[in-house]
XYZ file of N, CA and C in Angstrom:
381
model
N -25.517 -23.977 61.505
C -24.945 -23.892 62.834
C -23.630 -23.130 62.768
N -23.702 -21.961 63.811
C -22.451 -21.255 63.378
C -21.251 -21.882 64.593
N -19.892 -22.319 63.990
C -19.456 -23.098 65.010
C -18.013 -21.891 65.099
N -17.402 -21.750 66.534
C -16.495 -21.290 67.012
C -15.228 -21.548 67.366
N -14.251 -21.670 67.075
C -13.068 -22.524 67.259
C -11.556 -21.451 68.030
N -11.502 -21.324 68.803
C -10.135 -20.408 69.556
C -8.952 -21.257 68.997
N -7.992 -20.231 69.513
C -6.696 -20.879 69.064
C -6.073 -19.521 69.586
N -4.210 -20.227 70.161
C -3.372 -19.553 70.574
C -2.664 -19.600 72.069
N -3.553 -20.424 73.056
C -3.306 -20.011 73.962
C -2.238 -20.912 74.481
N -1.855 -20.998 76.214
C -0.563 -21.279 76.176
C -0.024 -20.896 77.287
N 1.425 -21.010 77.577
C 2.200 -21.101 79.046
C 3.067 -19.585 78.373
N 2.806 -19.204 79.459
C 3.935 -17.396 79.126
C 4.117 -16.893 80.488
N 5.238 -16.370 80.305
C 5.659 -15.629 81.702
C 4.814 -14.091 81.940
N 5.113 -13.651 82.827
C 4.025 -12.340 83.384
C 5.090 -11.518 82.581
N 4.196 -10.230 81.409
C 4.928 -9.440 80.666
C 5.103 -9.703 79.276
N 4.819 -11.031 78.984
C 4.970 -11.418 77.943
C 3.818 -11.470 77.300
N 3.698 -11.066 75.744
C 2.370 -11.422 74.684
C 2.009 -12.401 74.454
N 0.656 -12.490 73.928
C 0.160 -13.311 73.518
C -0.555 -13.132 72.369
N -1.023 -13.784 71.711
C -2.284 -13.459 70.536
C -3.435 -14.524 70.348
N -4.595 -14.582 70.916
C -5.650 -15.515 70.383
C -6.513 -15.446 69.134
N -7.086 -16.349 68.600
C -7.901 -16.459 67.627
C -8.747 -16.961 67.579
N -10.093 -16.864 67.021
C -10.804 -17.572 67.098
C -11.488 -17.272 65.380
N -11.699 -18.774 64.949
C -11.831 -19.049 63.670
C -13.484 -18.998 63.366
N -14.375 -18.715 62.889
C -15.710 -18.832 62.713
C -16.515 -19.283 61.465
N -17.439 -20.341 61.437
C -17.626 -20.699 59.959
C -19.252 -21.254 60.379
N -19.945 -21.750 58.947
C -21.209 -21.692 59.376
C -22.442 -20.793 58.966
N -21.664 -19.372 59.247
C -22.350 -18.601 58.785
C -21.778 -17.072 58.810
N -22.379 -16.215 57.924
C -21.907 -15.111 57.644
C -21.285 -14.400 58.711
N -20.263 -14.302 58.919
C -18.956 -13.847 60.105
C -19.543 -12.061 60.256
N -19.662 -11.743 59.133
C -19.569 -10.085 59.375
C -21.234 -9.897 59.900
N -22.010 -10.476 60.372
C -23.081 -9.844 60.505
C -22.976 -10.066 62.276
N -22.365 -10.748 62.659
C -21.778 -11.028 64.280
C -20.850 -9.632 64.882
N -21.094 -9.569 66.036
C -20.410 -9.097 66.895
C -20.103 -9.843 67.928
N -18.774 -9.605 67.636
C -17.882 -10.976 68.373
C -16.950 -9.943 69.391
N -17.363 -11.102 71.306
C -16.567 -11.061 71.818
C -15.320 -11.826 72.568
N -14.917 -11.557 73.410
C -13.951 -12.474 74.184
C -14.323 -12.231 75.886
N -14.683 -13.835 76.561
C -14.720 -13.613 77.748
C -13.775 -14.584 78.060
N -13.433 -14.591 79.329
C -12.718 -15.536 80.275
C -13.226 -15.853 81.304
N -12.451 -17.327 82.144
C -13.390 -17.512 83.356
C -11.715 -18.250 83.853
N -11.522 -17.160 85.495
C -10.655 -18.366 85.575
C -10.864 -19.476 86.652
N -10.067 -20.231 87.143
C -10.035 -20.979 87.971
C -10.894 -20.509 89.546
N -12.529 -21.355 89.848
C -13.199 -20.635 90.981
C -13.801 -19.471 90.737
N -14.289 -19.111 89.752
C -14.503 -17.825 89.380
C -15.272 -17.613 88.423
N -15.996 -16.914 88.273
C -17.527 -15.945 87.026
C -16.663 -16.377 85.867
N -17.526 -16.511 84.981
C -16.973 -16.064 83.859
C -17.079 -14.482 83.254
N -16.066 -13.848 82.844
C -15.566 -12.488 82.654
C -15.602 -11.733 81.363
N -16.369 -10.715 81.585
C -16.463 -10.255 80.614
C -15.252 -9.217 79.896
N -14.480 -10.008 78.473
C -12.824 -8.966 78.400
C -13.129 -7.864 77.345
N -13.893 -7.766 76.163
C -14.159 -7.244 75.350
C -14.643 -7.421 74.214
N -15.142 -6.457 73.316
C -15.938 -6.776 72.267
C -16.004 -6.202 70.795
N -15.826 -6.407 69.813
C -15.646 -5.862 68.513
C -17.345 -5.856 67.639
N -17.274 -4.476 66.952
C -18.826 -4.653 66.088
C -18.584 -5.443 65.138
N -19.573 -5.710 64.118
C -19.519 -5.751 62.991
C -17.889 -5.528 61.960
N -18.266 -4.702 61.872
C -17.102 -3.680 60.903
C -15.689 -3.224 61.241
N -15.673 -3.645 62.938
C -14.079 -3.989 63.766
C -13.380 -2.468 63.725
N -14.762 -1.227 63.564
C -14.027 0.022 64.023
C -14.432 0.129 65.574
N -15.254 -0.085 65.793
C -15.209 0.045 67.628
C -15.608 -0.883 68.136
N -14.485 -0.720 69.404
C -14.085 -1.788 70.441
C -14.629 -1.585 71.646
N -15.071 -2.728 72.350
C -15.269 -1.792 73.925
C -14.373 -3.194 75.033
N -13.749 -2.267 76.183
C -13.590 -3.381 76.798
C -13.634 -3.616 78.512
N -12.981 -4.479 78.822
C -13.456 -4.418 80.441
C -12.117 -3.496 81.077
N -12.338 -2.817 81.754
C -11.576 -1.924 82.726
C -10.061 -2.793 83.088
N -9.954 -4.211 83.467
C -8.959 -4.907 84.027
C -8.266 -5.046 82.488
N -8.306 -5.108 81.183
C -7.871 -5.092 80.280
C -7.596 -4.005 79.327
N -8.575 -2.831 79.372
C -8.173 -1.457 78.961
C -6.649 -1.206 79.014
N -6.117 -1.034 77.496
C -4.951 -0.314 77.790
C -3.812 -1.747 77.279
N -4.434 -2.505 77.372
C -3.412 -3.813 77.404
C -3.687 -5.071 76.357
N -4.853 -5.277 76.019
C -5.598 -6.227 75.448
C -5.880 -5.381 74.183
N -6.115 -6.264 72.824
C -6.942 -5.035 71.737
C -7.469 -6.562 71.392
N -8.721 -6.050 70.541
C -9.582 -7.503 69.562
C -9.433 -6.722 68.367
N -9.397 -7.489 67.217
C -9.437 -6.983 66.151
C -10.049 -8.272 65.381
N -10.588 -7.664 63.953
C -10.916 -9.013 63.710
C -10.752 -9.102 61.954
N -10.804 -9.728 60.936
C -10.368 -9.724 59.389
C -11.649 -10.807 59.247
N -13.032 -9.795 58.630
C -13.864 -10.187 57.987
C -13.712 -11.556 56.715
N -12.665 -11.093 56.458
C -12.536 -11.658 54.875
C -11.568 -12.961 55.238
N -11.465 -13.543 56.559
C -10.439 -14.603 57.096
C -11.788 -15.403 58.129
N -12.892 -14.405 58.364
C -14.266 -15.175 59.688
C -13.325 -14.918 60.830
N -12.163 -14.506 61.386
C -11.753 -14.744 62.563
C -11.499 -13.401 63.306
N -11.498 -13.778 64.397
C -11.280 -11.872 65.525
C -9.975 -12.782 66.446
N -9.502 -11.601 66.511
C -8.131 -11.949 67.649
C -8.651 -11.138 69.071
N -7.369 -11.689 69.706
C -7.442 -11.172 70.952
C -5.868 -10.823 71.057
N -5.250 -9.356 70.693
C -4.065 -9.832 71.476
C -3.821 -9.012 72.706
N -2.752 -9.728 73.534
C -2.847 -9.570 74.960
C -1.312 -9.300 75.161
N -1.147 -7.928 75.769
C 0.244 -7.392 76.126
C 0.335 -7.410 77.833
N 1.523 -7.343 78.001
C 1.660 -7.111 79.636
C 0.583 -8.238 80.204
N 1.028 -9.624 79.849
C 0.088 -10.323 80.739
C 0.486 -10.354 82.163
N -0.503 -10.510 83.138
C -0.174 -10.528 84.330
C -0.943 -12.150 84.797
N 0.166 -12.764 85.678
C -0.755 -14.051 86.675
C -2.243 -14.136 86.858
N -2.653 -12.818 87.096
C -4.334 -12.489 87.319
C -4.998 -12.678 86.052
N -4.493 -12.862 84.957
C -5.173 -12.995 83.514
C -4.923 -14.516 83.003
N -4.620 -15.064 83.891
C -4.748 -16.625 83.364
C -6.309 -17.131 83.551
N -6.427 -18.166 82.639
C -8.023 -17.930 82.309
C -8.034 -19.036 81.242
N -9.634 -19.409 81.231
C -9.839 -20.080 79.753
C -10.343 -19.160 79.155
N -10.126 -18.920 77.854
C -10.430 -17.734 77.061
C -11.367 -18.410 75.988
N -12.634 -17.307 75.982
C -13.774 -18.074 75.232
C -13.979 -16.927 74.323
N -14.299 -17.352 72.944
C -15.086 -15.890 72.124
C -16.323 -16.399 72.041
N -17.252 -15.269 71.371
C -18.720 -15.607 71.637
C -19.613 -14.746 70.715
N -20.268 -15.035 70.023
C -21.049 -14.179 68.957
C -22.555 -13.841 69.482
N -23.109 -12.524 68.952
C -24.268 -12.257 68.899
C -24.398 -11.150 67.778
N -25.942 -11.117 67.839
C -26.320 -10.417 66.595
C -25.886 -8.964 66.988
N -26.508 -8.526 67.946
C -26.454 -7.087 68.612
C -25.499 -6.492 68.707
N -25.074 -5.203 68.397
C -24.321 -4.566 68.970
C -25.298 -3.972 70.281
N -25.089 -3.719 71.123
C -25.620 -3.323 72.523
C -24.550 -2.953 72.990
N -25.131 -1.867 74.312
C -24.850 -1.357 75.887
C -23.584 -2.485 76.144
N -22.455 -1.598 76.546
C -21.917 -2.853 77.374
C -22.476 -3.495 78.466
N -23.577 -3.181 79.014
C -24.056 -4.369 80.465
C -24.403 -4.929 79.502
N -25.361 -4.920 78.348
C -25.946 -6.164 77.913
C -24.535 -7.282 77.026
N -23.908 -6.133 76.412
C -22.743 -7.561 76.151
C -21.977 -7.781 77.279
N -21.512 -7.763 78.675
C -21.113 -8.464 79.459
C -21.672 -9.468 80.073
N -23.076 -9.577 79.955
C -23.609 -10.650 80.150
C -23.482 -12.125 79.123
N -22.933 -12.742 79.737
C -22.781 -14.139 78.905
C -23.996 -15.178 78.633
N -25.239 -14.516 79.035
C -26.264 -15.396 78.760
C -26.875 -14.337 77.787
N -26.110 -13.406 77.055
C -26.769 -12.870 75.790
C -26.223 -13.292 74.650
N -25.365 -13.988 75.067
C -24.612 -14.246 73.519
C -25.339 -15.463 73.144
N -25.001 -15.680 71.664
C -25.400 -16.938 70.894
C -25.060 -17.552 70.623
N -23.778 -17.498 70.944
C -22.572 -18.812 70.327
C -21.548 -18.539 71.174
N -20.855 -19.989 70.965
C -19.660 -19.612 72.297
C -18.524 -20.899 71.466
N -17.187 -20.619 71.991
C -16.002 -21.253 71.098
C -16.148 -22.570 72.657
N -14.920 -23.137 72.598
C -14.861 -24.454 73.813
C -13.540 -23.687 74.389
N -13.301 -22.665 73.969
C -12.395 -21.813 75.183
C -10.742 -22.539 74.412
N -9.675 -21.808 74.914
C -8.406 -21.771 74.856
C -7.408 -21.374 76.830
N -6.909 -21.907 76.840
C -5.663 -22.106 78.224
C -5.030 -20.819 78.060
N -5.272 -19.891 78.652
C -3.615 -18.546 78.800
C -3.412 -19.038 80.352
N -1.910 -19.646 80.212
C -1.612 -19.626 81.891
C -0.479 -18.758 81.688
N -0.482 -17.411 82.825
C 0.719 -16.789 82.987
C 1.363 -16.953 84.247
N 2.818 -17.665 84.201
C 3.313 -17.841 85.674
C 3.984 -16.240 86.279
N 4.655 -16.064 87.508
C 4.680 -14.838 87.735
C 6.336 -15.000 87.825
């Protein structure tokens, strides 16, 4: 059973960084492509971005382009999320989520393709 564990999140003002983590064990980390969604309060859950295998390419959602990067250290099982210029609109529970595939971004924005999912982490940004 491959199990998912976040970490990082937290109370920050609008502008300020952040960095999430999510720890992975269970099973072989590098054969996953791991992403990060969010869902906030009343709302879809969101698709933020996604790292391959091998953590040279990234893809991500348009509202985070530019601001957000994932990266991830094979040799630790864990992918980050870090998050610059947070804004109020990016408060969220922040979930990572594994699948085998690298795929199309429609198919990884869909959250009923993934195979594993963490129990989420708190980013609240006040304004």
């Amino acid at each position: 059973q491959v199990l998912l564990v976040e970490s990082g999140g937290g109370l920050v003002q609008a502008g300020a960084s952040l960095r999430l983590s999510c720890a992975v064990s269970g099973d072989t980390f590098s054969r996953y492509v791991m992403a990060w969604f969010r869902q906030a309060p009343g709302k879809e859950r969101e698709f933020v971005g996604a790292i391959k295998w091998s953590g040279d390419i990234t893809v991500y959602a348009d509202s985070v382009k530019g601001r957000f990067t994932i990266s991830r250290d094979n040799a630790k099982n864990t992918v980050y999320l870090q998050m610059n210029s947070l804004k109020p609109e990016d408060t969220a529970v922040y979930d990572c989520a594994a699948v085998e595939a690298w795929s199309p971004i429609p198919y990884l924005r869909n959250p009923l393709n993934m195979h594993y999912w963490g129990r989420g982490t708190l980013v609240t940004v006040s304004s």
